[in-house]
Rosetta silent file (secondary structure, phi, psi, omega in degrees, C-alpha in Angstrom):
SEQUENCE: MGVDFIRKAAKSFHKGLDQSRIDLCTPDLFTRRPDSERRSYAASIRTNRKLVPGEDLCVRFHDGKVVAQRGMDIVAVFEAPPAELVEAIKESYGEACGTVQEVYEIADTAEITVC
SCORE:     score description
SCORE:     0.000 S_00000001
   1 L     0.000   -0.392 -175.537  -22.313   40.745    5.760 S_00000001
   2 L   -77.974  -87.559 -172.013  -18.812   41.856    4.804 S_00000001
   3 H   -69.210  -37.887  179.649  -18.133   42.606    1.135 S_00000001
   4 H   -60.927  -42.472 -179.954  -21.800   42.566    0.014 S_00000001
   5 H   -65.473  -40.382 -178.725  -22.725   45.269    2.529 S_00000001
   6 H   -65.768  -41.078  179.999  -19.806   47.500    1.516 S_00000001
   7 H   -66.120  -36.783 -179.683  -20.724   47.265   -2.197 S_00000001
   8 H   -75.201  -35.114 -175.079  -24.352   48.149   -1.500 S_00000001
   9 H   -82.030  -31.225 -176.357  -23.572   51.004    0.891 S_00000001
  10 L   -78.048  146.894  175.880  -20.765   52.699   -1.082 S_00000001
  11 L   -70.726  146.375  177.423  -21.502   55.164   -3.849 S_00000001
  12 L   -76.885  146.464 -176.149  -20.652   53.968   -7.306 S_00000001
  13 L  -103.048  122.226  178.309  -17.666   55.655   -8.864 S_00000001
  14 L  -116.290  128.709  176.838  -18.054   57.075  -12.397 S_00000001
  15 L   -78.415  128.824  178.507  -15.108   58.417  -14.325 S_00000001
  16 H   -70.337  -29.404 -179.767  -15.925   61.765  -15.880 S_00000001
  17 H   -64.363  -37.878  179.787  -13.414   61.199  -18.646 S_00000001
  18 H   -64.442  -40.634  178.880  -15.342   58.188  -19.939 S_00000001
  19 H   -66.701  -39.300  178.126  -18.561   60.214  -20.237 S_00000001
  20 H   -65.615  -35.695  178.081  -16.724   62.990  -22.066 S_00000001
  21 H   -65.333  -38.367  176.903  -15.232   60.450  -24.452 S_00000001
  22 H   -66.314  -41.081  178.394  -18.736   59.179  -25.251 S_00000001
  23 H   -63.132  -36.550  178.695  -19.919   62.751  -25.833 S_00000001
  24 H   -68.080  -28.344 -178.311  -17.043   63.337  -28.250 S_00000001
  25 H   -81.884  -17.254 -178.407  -17.989   60.259  -30.265 S_00000001
  26 L   -74.329  139.959 -177.382  -21.610   61.274  -30.768 S_00000001
  27 L   -72.183  -16.866 -178.461  -22.287   62.904  -34.150 S_00000001
  28 L  -104.324   42.083  178.867  -24.549   65.605  -32.687 S_00000001
  29 L   -64.577  -41.472  179.368  -21.952   67.127  -30.398 S_00000001
  30 L   -90.754  133.306 -179.815  -22.516   70.559  -31.945 S_00000001
  31 L   -76.639  -29.549  177.162  -26.031   71.903  -31.698 S_00000001
  32 L  -116.795  117.945 -179.734  -25.556   74.085  -34.770 S_00000001
  33 L   -84.605  144.516  177.326  -23.872   72.511  -37.740 S_00000001
  34 L   -67.807  135.944 -179.303  -21.840   74.693  -40.068 S_00000001
  35 L  -109.532  149.227  172.417  -23.688   75.366  -43.311 S_00000001
  36 L  -117.806  129.257 -178.845  -22.294   76.112  -46.698 S_00000001
  37 L   -79.211  128.171  174.369  -24.320   78.298  -48.985 S_00000001
  38 L   -89.682  145.663 -179.068  -24.793   76.957  -52.467 S_00000001
  39 L   -82.012  146.028  175.375  -24.875   79.476  -55.290 S_00000001
  40 E  -102.261  143.660  179.138  -27.971   80.005  -57.375 S_00000001
  41 E  -124.779  143.850 -179.477  -27.779   80.478  -61.113 S_00000001
  42 E   -84.926  134.572  178.167  -30.395   82.017  -63.405 S_00000001
  43 E  -131.620  142.824  177.236  -31.805   79.809  -66.149 S_00000001
  44 E   -84.224  128.167  179.907  -34.291   80.615  -68.881 S_00000001
  45 E   -79.378  133.969  179.196  -37.364   78.402  -68.781 S_00000001
  46 L   -71.923  160.508 -177.300  -38.222   76.865  -72.138 S_00000001
  47 L   -61.295  137.324  178.447  -41.584   77.506  -73.768 S_00000001
  48 L    63.843   25.829  176.316  -44.558   75.560  -72.339 S_00000001
  49 L  -115.609  144.629  178.222  -42.533   74.203  -69.397 S_00000001
  50 L  -120.733  137.062  174.641  -43.434   74.705  -65.733 S_00000001
  51 L  -119.320  150.961 -178.703  -41.042   74.534  -62.791 S_00000001
  52 L  -123.384  132.880  176.252  -41.929   74.269  -59.118 S_00000001
  53 L   -56.045  134.764 -178.620  -39.746   75.536  -56.235 S_00000001
  54 L    95.282   -7.909 -178.736  -38.082   72.590  -54.512 S_00000001
  55 L   -73.691  137.834  177.930  -38.083   70.435  -57.646 S_00000001
  56 E   -92.045  135.032 -179.173  -34.916   68.418  -58.311 S_00000001
  57 E  -130.916  163.407  174.135  -33.415   68.592  -61.798 S_00000001
  58 E  -100.030  125.974  178.562  -30.394   67.213  -63.620 S_00000001
  59 E  -106.693  124.546 -175.495  -27.941   69.902  -64.769 S_00000001
  60 E  -154.867  174.686  175.222  -25.690   68.823  -67.650 S_00000001
  61 E   -85.831  140.839  174.918  -24.092   69.751  -70.949 S_00000001
  62 E  -151.177  116.286 -178.609  -26.177   69.400  -74.122 S_00000001
  63 L    53.290   42.880  177.003  -24.994   70.632  -77.534 S_00000001
  64 L    79.600    1.791  178.406  -22.419   72.937  -75.959 S_00000001
  65 E  -115.746  159.371  173.465  -24.901   74.538  -73.551 S_00000001
  66 E   -95.140  123.816 -175.770  -25.626   73.967  -69.881 S_00000001
  67 E  -127.574  160.512  173.744  -29.208   72.777  -69.494 S_00000001
  68 E  -112.547  130.833 -176.420  -31.534   71.621  -66.725 S_00000001
  69 E  -121.814  145.929  169.258  -33.493   68.445  -67.405 S_00000001
  70 E  -112.679  103.020 -173.183  -36.489   66.716  -65.872 S_00000001
  71 L    68.832 -121.436  177.764  -35.963   63.144  -66.961 S_00000001
  72 L  -100.693   -1.236 -175.981  -35.166   63.392  -70.683 S_00000001
  73 E   -92.946  124.621  176.530  -37.027   66.701  -71.166 S_00000001
  74 E   -79.689  118.041 -176.162  -34.955   69.918  -71.246 S_00000001
  75 E  -105.768  -21.734 -178.640  -36.884   72.431  -69.128 S_00000001
  76 E  -151.698  153.409 -179.551  -34.382   75.292  -68.738 S_00000001
  77 E  -128.115  132.546  173.869  -31.209   76.622  -70.346 S_00000001
  78 E   -85.499  106.816 -172.057  -28.395   78.546  -68.651 S_00000001
  79 L   -64.553  -53.043  179.917  -27.789   81.266  -71.280 S_00000001
  80 L  -128.360   77.976 -175.978  -24.397   82.575  -70.105 S_00000001
  81 L   -68.355  139.541  176.953  -23.206   80.169  -67.403 S_00000001
  82 L   -64.556  156.456 -178.617  -20.358   81.415  -65.208 S_00000001
  83 H   -60.414  -34.584 -179.106  -16.992   79.691  -65.558 S_00000001
  84 H   -67.551  -33.274  176.291  -17.265   78.227  -62.049 S_00000001
  85 H   -68.319  -43.435  178.663  -20.536   76.467  -62.968 S_00000001
  86 H   -62.476  -43.267  178.881  -18.995   75.022  -66.128 S_00000001
  87 H   -64.728  -40.640 -179.860  -15.929   73.836  -64.186 S_00000001
  88 H   -63.622  -38.867  178.959  -18.069   72.290  -61.447 S_00000001
  89 H   -71.035  -38.069  176.883  -20.056   70.311  -64.011 S_00000001
  90 H   -62.644  -40.393 -179.945  -16.870   69.196  -65.780 S_00000001
  91 H   -67.652  -26.031  179.124  -15.420   68.009  -62.453 S_00000001
  92 L   -98.129   29.967  174.230  -18.555   65.965  -61.756 S_00000001
  93 L    62.849   35.092  171.646  -18.210   64.131  -65.101 S_00000001
  94 L    90.038   -2.916  179.340  -20.680   66.267  -67.034 S_00000001
  95 E  -140.137  149.554  176.662  -23.708   66.056  -64.740 S_00000001
  96 E  -149.048  162.437  177.416  -24.819   67.632  -61.472 S_00000001
  97 E   -92.595  140.775  178.599  -27.930   67.813  -59.318 S_00000001
  98 E  -132.107  152.469  178.245  -29.900   71.023  -59.212 S_00000001
  99 E  -129.442  131.161  179.483  -32.798   72.294  -57.119 S_00000001
 100 E   -74.516  124.442  179.499  -35.231   74.999  -58.177 S_00000001
 101 E   -96.970  -49.880 -178.715  -35.233   77.782  -55.586 S_00000001
 102 E  -138.639  148.308  175.573  -37.448   80.459  -57.161 S_00000001
 103 E  -123.418  126.102  178.020  -39.528   80.713  -60.311 S_00000001
 104 E  -110.899   96.520 -172.542  -40.192   84.082  -61.950 S_00000001
 105 L   -67.652  -35.086 -178.747  -43.060   83.430  -64.365 S_00000001
 106 L   -63.767  -40.372 -178.151  -43.193   86.964  -65.808 S_00000001
 107 L   -92.569   -3.986 -176.358  -39.534   86.808  -66.880 S_00000001
 108 L    53.616   44.236  176.228  -39.599   83.053  -67.676 S_00000001
 109 E  -129.288  161.838  178.130  -36.529   82.492  -65.506 S_00000001
 110 E  -141.400  147.508  172.850  -35.750   80.326  -62.510 S_00000001
 111 E   -94.258  122.515 -178.030  -33.066   80.336  -59.839 S_00000001
 112 E  -123.559  126.247  174.309  -31.461   76.897  -59.651 S_00000001
 113 E   -91.521  141.836 -177.585  -28.864   75.865  -57.084 S_00000001
 114 E  -115.082  130.050  179.503  -26.348   73.273  -58.230 S_00000001
 115 L   -81.480    0.000    0.000  -24.825   70.712  -55.872 S_00000001
């Protein structure tokens, strides 16, 4: 009745520091993660091509121009790409991923964000 009774009757002791250390190690410590806005660039849609918002494309250099491709098919051309877009593609070895954000069918242009 000695030591067994004392262990059962006494409250268990939890270190608060250990729980805080576990909380710090969890990846979802922050409820809101910081976001970085990606820039959108306007591209002219080629004739007889259709783009859908949310579609993933490959953005790369082709014959001195920056183009967006679906597989091997060139679907859009960036007419006057900004210097930062050209530099970003050069830094990623000539290719980058792009996502169609908006499609303007009347103007035959699309907004494409580049990762």
